[in-house]
Coordinates of C-alpha atoms in Angstrom, one line a residue:
Chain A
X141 CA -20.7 166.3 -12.9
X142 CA -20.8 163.9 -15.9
X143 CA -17.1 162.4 -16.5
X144 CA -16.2 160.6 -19.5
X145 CA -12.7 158.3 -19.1
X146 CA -11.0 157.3 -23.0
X147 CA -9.1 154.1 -22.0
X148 CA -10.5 152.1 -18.7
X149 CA -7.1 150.5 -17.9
X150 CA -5.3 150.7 -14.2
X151 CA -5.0 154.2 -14.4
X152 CA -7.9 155.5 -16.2
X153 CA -10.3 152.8 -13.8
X154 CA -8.7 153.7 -11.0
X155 CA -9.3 157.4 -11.6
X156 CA -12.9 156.5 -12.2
X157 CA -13.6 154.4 -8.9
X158 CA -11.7 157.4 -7.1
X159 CA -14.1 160.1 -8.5
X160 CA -17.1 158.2 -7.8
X161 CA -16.8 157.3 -4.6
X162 CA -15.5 160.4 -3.4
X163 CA -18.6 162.3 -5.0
X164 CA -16.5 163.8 -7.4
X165 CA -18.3 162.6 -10.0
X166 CA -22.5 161.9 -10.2
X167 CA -22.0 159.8 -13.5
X168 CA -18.7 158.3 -15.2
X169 CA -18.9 157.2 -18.8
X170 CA -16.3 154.6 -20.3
X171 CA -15.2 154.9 -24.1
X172 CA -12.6 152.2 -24.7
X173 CA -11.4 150.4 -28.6
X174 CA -11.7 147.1 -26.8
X175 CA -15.3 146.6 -25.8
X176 CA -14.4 143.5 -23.2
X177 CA -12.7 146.5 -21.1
X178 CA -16.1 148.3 -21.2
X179 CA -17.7 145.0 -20.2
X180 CA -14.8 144.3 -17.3
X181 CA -15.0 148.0 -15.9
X182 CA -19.2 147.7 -15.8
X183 CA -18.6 144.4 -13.9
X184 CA -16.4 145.9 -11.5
X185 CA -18.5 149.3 -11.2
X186 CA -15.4 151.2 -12.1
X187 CA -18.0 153.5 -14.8
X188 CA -21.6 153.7 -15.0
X189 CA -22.0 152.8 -18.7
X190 CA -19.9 152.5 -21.7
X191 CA -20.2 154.8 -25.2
X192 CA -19.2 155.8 -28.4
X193 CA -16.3 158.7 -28.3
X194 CA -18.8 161.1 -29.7
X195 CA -21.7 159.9 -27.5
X196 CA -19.6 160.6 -24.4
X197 CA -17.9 163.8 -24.9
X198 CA -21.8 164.9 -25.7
X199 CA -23.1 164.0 -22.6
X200 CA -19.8 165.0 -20.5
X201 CA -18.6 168.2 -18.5
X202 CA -15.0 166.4 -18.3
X203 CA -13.7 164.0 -20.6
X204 CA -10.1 162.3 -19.2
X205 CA -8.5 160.6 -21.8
X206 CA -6.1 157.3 -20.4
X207 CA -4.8 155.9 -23.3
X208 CA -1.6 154.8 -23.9
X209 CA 0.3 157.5 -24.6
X210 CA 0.8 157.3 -28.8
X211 CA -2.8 157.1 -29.1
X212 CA -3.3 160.2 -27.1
X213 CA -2.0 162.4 -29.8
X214 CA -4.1 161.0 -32.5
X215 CA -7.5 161.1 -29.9
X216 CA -6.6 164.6 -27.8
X217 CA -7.3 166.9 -31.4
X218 CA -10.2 164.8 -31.8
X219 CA -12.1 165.2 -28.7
X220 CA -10.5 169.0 -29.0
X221 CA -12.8 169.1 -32.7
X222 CA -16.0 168.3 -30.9
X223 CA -15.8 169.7 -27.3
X224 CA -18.1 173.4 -26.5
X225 CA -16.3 176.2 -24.5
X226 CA -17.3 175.0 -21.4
X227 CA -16.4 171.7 -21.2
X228 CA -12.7 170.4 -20.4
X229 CA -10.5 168.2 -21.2
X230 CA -7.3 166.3 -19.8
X231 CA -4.9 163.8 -20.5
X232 CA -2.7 162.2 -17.5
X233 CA -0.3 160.5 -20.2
X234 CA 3.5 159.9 -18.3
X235 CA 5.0 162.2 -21.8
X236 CA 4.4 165.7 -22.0
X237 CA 6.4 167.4 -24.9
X238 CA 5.0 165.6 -28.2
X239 CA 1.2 165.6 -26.0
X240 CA 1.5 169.5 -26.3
X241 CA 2.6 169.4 -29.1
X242 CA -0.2 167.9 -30.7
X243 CA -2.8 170.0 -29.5
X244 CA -0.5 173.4 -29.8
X245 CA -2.2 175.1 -32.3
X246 CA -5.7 173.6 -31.8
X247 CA -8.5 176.3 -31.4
X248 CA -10.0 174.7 -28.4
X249 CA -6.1 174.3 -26.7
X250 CA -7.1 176.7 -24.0
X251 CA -10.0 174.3 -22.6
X252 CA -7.1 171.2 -22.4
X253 CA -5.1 171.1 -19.0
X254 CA -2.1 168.9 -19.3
X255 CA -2.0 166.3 -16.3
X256 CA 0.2 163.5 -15.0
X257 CA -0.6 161.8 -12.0
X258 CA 2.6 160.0 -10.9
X259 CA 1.5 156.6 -9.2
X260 CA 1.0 153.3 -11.3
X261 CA 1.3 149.4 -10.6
X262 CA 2.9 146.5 -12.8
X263 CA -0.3 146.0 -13.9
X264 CA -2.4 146.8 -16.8
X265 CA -6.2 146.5 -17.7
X266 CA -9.4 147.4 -16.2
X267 CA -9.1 144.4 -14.0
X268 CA -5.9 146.2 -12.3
X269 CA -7.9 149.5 -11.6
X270 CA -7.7 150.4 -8.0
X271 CA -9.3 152.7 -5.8
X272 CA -6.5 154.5 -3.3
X273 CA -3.9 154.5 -6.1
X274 CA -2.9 158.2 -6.3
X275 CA -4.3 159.1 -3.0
X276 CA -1.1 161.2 -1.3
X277 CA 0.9 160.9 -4.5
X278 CA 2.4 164.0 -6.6
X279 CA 0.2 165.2 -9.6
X280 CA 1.7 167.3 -12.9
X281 CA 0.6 169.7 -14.2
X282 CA 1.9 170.9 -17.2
X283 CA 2.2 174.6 -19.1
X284 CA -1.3 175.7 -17.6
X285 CA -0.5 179.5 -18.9
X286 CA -1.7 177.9 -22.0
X287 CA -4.9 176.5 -20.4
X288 CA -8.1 178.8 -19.1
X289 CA -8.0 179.2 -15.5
X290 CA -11.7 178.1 -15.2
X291 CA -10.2 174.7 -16.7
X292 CA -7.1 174.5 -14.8
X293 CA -9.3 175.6 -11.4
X294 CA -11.6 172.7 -11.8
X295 CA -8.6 170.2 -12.6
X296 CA -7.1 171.2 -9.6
X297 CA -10.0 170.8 -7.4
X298 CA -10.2 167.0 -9.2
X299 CA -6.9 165.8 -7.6
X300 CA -7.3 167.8 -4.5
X301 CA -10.5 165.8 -4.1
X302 CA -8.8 162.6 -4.2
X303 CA -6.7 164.1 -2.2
X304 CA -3.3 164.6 -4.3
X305 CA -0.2 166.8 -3.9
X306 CA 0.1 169.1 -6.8
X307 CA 2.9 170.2 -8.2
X308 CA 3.7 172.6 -11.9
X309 CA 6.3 172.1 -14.5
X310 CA 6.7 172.6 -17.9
X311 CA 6.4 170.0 -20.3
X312 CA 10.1 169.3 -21.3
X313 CA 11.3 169.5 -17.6
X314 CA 8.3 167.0 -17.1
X315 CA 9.9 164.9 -19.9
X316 CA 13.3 164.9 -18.1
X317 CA 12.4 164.2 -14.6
X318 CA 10.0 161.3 -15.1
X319 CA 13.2 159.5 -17.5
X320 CA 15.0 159.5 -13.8
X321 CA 12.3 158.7 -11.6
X322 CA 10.4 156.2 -13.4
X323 CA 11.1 155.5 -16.8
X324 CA 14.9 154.4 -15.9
X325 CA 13.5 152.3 -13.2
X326 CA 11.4 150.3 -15.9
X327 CA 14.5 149.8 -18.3
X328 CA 16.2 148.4 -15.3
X329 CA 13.9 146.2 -14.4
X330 CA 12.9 145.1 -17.7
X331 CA 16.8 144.7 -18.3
X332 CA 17.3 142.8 -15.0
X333 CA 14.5 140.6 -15.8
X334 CA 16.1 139.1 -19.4
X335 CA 19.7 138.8 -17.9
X336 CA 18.3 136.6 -14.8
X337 CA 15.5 135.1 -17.4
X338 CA 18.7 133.6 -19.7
X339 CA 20.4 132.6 -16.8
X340 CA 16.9 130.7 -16.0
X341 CA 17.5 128.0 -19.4
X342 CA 20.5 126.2 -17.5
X343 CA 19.3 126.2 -14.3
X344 CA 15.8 125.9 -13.4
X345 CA 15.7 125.6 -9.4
X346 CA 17.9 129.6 -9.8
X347 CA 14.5 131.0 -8.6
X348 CA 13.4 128.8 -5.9
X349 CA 16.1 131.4 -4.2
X350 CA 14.4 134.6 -5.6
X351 CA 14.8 136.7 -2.5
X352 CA 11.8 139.6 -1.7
X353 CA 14.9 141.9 -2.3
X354 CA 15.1 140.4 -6.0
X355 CA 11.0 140.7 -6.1
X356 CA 11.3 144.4 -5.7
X357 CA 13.7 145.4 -8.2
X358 CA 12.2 143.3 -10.6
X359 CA 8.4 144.0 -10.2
X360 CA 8.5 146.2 -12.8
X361 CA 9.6 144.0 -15.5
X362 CA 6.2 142.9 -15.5
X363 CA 4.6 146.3 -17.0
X364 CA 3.2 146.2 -20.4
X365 CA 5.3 146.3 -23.7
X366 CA 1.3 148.3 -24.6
X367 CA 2.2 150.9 -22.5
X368 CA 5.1 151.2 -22.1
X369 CA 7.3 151.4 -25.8
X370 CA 4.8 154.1 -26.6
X371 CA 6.7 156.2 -23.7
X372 CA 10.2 154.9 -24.8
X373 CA 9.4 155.8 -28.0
X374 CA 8.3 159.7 -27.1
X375 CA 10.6 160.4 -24.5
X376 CA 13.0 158.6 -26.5
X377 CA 15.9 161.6 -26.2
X378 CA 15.6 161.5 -22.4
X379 CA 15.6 158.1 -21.8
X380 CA 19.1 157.9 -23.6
X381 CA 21.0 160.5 -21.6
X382 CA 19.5 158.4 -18.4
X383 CA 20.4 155.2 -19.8
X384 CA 23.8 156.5 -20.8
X385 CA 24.2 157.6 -17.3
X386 CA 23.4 154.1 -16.1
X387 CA 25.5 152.2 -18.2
X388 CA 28.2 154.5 -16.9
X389 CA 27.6 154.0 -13.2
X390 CA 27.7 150.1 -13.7
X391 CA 30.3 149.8 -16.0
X392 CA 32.5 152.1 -13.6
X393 CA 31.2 149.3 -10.9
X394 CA 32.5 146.9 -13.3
X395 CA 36.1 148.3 -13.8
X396 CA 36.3 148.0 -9.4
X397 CA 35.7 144.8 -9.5
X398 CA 37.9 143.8 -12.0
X399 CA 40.6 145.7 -10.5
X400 CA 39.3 144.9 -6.9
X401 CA 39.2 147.9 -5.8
X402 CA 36.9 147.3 -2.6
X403 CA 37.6 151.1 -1.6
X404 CA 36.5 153.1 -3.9
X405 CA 33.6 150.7 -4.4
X406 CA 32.8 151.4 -0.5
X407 CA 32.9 155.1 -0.8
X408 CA 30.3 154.4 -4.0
X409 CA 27.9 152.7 -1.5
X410 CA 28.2 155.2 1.0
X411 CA 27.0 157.7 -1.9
X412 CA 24.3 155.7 -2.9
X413 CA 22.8 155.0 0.6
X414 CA 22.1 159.3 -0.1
X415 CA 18.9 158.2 -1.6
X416 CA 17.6 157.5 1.9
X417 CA 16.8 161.5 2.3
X418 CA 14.9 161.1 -1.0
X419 CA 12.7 157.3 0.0
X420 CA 11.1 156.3 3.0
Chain B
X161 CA 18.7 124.8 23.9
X162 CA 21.2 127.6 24.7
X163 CA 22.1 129.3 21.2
X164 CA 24.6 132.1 20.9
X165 CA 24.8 134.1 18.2
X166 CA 28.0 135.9 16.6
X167 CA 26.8 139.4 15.1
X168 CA 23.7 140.8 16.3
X169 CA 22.6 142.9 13.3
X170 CA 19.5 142.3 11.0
X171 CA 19.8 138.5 10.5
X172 CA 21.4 137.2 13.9
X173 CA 18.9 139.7 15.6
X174 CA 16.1 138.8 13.5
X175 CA 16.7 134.8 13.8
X176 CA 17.4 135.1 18.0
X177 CA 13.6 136.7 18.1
X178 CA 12.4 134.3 16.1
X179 CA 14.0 131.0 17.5
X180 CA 13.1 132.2 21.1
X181 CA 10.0 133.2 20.3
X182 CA 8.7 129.8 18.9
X183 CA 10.5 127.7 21.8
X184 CA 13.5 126.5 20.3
X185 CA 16.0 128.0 21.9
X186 CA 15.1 128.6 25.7
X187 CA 17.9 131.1 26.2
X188 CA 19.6 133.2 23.5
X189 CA 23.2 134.5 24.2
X190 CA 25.0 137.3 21.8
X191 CA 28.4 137.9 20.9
X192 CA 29.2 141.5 19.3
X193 CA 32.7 143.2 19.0
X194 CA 30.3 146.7 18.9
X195 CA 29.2 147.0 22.7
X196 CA 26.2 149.0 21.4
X197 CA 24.8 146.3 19.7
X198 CA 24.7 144.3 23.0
X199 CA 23.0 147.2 24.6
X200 CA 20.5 147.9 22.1
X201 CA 19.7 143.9 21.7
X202 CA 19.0 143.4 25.4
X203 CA 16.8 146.3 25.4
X204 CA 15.4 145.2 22.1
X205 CA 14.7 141.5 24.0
X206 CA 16.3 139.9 21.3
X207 CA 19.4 138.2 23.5
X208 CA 18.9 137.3 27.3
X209 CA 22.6 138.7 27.5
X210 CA 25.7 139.6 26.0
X211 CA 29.3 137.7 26.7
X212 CA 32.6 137.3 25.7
X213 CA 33.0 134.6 22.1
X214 CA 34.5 132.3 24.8
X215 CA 32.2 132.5 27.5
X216 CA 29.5 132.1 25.0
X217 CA 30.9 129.4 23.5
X218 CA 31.3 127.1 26.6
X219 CA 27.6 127.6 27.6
X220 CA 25.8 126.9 24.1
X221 CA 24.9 123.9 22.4
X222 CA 25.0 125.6 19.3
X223 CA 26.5 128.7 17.7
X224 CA 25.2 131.0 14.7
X225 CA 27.6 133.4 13.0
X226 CA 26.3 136.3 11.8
X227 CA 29.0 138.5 11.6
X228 CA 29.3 140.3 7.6
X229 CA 30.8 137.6 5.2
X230 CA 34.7 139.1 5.6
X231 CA 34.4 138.4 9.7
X232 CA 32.9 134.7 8.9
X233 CA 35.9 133.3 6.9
X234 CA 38.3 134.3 10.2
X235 CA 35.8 133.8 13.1
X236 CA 34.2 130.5 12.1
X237 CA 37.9 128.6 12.5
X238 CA 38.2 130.1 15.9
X239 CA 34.4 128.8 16.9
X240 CA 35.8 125.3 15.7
X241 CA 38.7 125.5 18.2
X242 CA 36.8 125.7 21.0
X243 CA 33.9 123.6 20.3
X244 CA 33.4 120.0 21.6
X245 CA 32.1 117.0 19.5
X246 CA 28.8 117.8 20.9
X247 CA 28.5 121.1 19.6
X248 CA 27.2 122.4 16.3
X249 CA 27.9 125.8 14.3
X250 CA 26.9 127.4 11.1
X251 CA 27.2 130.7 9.3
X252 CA 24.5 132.5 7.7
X253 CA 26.7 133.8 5.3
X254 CA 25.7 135.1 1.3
X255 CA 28.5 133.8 0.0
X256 CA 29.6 130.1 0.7
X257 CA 32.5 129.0 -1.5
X258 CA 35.2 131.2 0.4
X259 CA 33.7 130.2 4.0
X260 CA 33.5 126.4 3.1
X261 CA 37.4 126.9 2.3
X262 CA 38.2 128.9 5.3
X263 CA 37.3 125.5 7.4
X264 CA 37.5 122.9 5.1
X265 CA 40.6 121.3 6.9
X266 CA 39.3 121.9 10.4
X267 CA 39.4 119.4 12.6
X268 CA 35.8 120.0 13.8
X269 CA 34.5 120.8 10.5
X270 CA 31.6 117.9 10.7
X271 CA 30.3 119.5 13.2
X272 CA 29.8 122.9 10.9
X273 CA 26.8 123.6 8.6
X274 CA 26.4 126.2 6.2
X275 CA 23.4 127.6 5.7
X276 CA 21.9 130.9 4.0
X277 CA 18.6 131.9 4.7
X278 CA 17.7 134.0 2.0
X279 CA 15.6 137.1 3.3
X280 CA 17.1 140.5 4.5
X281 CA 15.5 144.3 4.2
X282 CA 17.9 147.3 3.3
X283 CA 18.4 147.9 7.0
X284 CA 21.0 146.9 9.5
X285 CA 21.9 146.5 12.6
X286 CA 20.0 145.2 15.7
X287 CA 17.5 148.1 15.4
X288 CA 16.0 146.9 12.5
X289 CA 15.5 142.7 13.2
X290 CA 12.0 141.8 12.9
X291 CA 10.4 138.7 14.0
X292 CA 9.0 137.1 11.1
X293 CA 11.2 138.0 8.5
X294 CA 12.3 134.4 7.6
X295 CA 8.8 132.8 7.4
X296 CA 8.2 130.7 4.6
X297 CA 11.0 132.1 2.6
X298 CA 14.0 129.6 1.7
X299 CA 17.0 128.6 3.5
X300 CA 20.1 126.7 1.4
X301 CA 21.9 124.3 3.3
X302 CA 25.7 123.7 1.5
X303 CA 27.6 120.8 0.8
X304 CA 25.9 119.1 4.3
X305 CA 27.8 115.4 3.0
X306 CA 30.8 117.3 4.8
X307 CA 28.6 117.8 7.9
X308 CA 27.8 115.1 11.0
X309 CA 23.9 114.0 10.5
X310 CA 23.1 114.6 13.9
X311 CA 24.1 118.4 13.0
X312 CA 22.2 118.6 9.7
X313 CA 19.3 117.5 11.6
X314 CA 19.2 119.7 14.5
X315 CA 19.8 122.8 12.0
X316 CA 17.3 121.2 9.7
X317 CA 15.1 121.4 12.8
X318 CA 15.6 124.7 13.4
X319 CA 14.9 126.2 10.2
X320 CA 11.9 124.0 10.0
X321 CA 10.8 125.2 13.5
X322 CA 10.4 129.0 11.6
X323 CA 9.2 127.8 9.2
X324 CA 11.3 127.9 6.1
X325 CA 11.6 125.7 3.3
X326 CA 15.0 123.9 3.2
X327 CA 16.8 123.3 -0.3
X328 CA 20.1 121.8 -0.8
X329 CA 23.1 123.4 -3.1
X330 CA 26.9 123.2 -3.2
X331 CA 28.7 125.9 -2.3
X332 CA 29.4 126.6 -6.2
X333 CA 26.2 126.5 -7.3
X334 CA 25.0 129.0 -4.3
X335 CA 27.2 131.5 -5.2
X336 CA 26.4 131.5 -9.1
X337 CA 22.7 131.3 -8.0
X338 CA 22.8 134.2 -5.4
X339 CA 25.1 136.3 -8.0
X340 CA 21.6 136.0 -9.8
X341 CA 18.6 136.5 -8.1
X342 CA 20.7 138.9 -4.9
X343 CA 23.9 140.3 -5.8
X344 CA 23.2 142.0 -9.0
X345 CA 20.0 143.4 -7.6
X346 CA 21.6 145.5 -5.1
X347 CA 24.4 146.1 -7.8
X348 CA 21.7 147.6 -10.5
X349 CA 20.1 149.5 -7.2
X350 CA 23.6 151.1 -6.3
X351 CA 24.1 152.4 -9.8
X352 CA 20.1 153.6 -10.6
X353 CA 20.3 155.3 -7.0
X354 CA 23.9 157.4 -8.2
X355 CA 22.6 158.0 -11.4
X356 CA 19.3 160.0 -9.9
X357 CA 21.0 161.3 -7.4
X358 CA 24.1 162.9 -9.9
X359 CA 21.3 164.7 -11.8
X360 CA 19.6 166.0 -8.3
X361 CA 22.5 168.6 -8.4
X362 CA 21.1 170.6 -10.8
X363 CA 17.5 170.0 -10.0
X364 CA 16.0 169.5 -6.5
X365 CA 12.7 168.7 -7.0
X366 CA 13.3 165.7 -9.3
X367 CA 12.3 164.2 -6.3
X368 CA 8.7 165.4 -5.5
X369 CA 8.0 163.0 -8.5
X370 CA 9.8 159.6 -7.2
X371 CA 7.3 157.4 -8.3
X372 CA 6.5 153.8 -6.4
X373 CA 8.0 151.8 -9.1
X374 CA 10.9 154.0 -8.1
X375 CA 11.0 153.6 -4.7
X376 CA 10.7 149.5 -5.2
X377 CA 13.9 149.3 -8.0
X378 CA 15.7 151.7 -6.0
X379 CA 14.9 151.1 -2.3
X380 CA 17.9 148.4 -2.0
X381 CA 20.4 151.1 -2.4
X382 CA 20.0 151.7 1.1
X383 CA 21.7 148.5 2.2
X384 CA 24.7 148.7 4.2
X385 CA 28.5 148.7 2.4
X386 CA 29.6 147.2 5.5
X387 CA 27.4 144.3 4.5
X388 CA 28.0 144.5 0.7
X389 CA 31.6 145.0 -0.3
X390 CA 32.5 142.1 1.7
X391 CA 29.8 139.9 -0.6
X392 CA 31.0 141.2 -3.5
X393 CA 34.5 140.8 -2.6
X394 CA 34.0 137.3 -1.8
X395 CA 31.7 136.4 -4.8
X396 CA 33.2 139.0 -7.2
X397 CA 33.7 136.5 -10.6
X398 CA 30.7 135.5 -10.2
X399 CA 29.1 138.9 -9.6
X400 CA 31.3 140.4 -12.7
X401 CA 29.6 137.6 -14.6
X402 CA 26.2 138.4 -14.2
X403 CA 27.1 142.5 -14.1
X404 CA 28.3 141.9 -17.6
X405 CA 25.3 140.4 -19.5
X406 CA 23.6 143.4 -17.5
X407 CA 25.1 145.8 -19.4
X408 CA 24.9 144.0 -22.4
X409 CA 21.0 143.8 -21.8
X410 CA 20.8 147.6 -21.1
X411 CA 23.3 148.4 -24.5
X412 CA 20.8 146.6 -26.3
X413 CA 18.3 148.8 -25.5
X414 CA 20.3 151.8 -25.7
X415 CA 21.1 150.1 -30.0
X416 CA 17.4 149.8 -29.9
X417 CA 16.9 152.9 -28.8
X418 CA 19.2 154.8 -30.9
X419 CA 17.7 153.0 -34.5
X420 CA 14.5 153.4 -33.6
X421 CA 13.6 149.7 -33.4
X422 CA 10.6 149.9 -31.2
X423 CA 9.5 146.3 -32.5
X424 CA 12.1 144.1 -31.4
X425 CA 11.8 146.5 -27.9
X426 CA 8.3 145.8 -27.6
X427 CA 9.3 141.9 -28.1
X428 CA 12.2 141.9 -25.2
X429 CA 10.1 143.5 -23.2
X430 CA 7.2 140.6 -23.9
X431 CA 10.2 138.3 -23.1
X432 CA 10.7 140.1 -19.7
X433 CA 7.1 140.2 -18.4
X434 CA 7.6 136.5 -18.1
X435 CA 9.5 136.9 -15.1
X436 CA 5.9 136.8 -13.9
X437 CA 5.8 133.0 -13.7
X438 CA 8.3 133.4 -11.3
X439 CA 8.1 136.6 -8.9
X440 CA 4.3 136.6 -7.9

């Protein structure tokens, strides 16, 4: 099978080494805006050869598109316009309602299977791409009563072959659960970052004490502003009830500390350490 | 060298392994007002054997507390009572300012060093010490000008012996820095992990898609109240300090959020990624 990948960054070049070396694939195409990412990804032998759009999605039985995610609505109906009845399409964008949305009423809708494979570094670019990155994770897929079951058959043997755990919702519960488990955990970080960042001006030798504890809640801060405000900005709605939340936990964290009350504060703890049923 | 060690949980367990293992101390005794922990450190091979504080005492040459921060500020007097002038002690306490004070009129407080050897893991207790957990990470000696040379040097020695890079603070100035790059780390863990965990009562499989970048922001929420609350107790103006500019960094993204001003989110979150020069 011919693949074409839109977008050759950490998560479309990682999905191209994966289905290549795993047979998957025969031939993986790259179509990308910024040609030193088609040059990068050749170097690296994450895709056999780069092309135009309309080159690719000739020559392809699958074309994957891995853009950020605001550019995925504008190139989805696109590659929708030129695709034949049996060829397929997918997205794996981290936003699922307004990525529906704008292929809804498309002709070709039924040949698009809406897919987010959750796994992801703090790193961008082709040069990030990765080959074990989703093995074991949890795949999305979204609404596929919209999609033909030939379509959705063949997506799901793609992540089996990787091999990932898959898993259906629709796309607004999609949009809701990924604001708590992962788009949360980026505002945190990024927030963490500029509080201990201003901090930094007065005192530079703060971060000769940066403890692997501070390393890991703060990774994240380093993820692209590229990729990332695209999914603020669509998932917008969600990511404000979670952020609400948030404030709301710290701020009653706040209020115990100012009136010392270690107790309560305690019992808080205690709560928290719950997540351990949830991370290994 | 005969070392005892007050508190055999992550660190004191972690440092006897260590310190026996490389040859500096040739016996390791603990002291633990949990008889369990004894048990499960002899059969762990951490401590050649468990006594009494004053049995230990009388047959070291020096003595490591390692009890939770709370314990330090009342044990660490009663160490200096019994000690002779050959003696040395030191905490490996989080906080410094309140257990500088707590012996600051001692008789015997030359012969004290504090020290804080910043590493840890979300687990406690002697089950989880791990051999090289302190290796090349640093270790902040306090206010050692109040300390006998002939003690600085033999703990300077021992962290040395580990190895771990040595840097030199007051007891102030640890406690703002640690607020920083620790404290509010676990703090911003806490809340995200009640935050998730208040919506999993509506929806249980929120949690087939915790992501990585989740696990990482949210994986020090499994840390120990028994360790914490006594921390934050001890370094809570500091702590409230850096808690507030944190939730004035997250309302400014919830302002940004709500008007729709993508721009100056994309630029904060440029600002953020340059926590990169600092976490590798």
């Amino acid at each position: 099978m011919t693949i074409s990948i839109i977008g050759i960054g950490l998560i479309g070049g990682s999905l191209a080494i994966t289905l290549k070396e795993n047979g998957f694939a025969q031939r993986i195409i790259g179509v990308d805006v910024n040609p030193d990412n088609i040059d990068k990804a050749i170097r690296r032998r994450l895709i056999d050869e780069g092309k135009t759009l309309d080159e690719a999605i000739a020559e392809s039985d699958l074309i994957i598109v891995a853009t950020p995610v605001d550019s995925m609505t504008r190139v989805l109906p696109l590659v929708l316009d030129k695709i034949n009845a049996k060829q397929v399409v997918i997205d794996v964008g981290s936003t699922k309602t307004l990525i529906l949305e704008s292929v809804q009423d498309h002709p070709m809708r039924r040949r698009f299977v809406a897919t987010h494979p959750m796994a992801g570094t703090e790193y961008s670019g082709p040069e990030s791409a990765v080959p074990k990155l989703f093995e074991h994770k949890y795949t999305v897929l979204c609404d596929v009563e919209h999609s033909d079951p030939d379509a959705v058959q063949l997506i799901e043997s793609l992540y089996q072959s990787i091999p990932m755990n898959i898993i259906h919702f629709d796309g607004a519960s999609h949009d809701i659960h990924t604001a708590y488990v992962s788009h949360i955990s980026h505002i945190s970080s990024f927030a963490l970052a500029l509080t201990v960042l201003a901090k930094e001006k007065d005192e530079e030798r703060i971060f000769e004490l940066a403890s692997t504890g501070f390393s890991s809640t703060v990774r994240l801060a380093k993820s692209s502003p590229d990729t990332w405000i695209p999914i603020f900005r669509q998932n917008r709605d969600n990511v404000l009830d979670v952020l609400d939340e948030h404030i709301s936990q710290l701020s009653q964290f706040r209020s115990l500390l100012i009136k010392k009350d270690f107790d309560t504060f305690h019992k808080l703890i205690s709560e928290a350490n719950q997540i351990r049923k949830i991370i290994s």
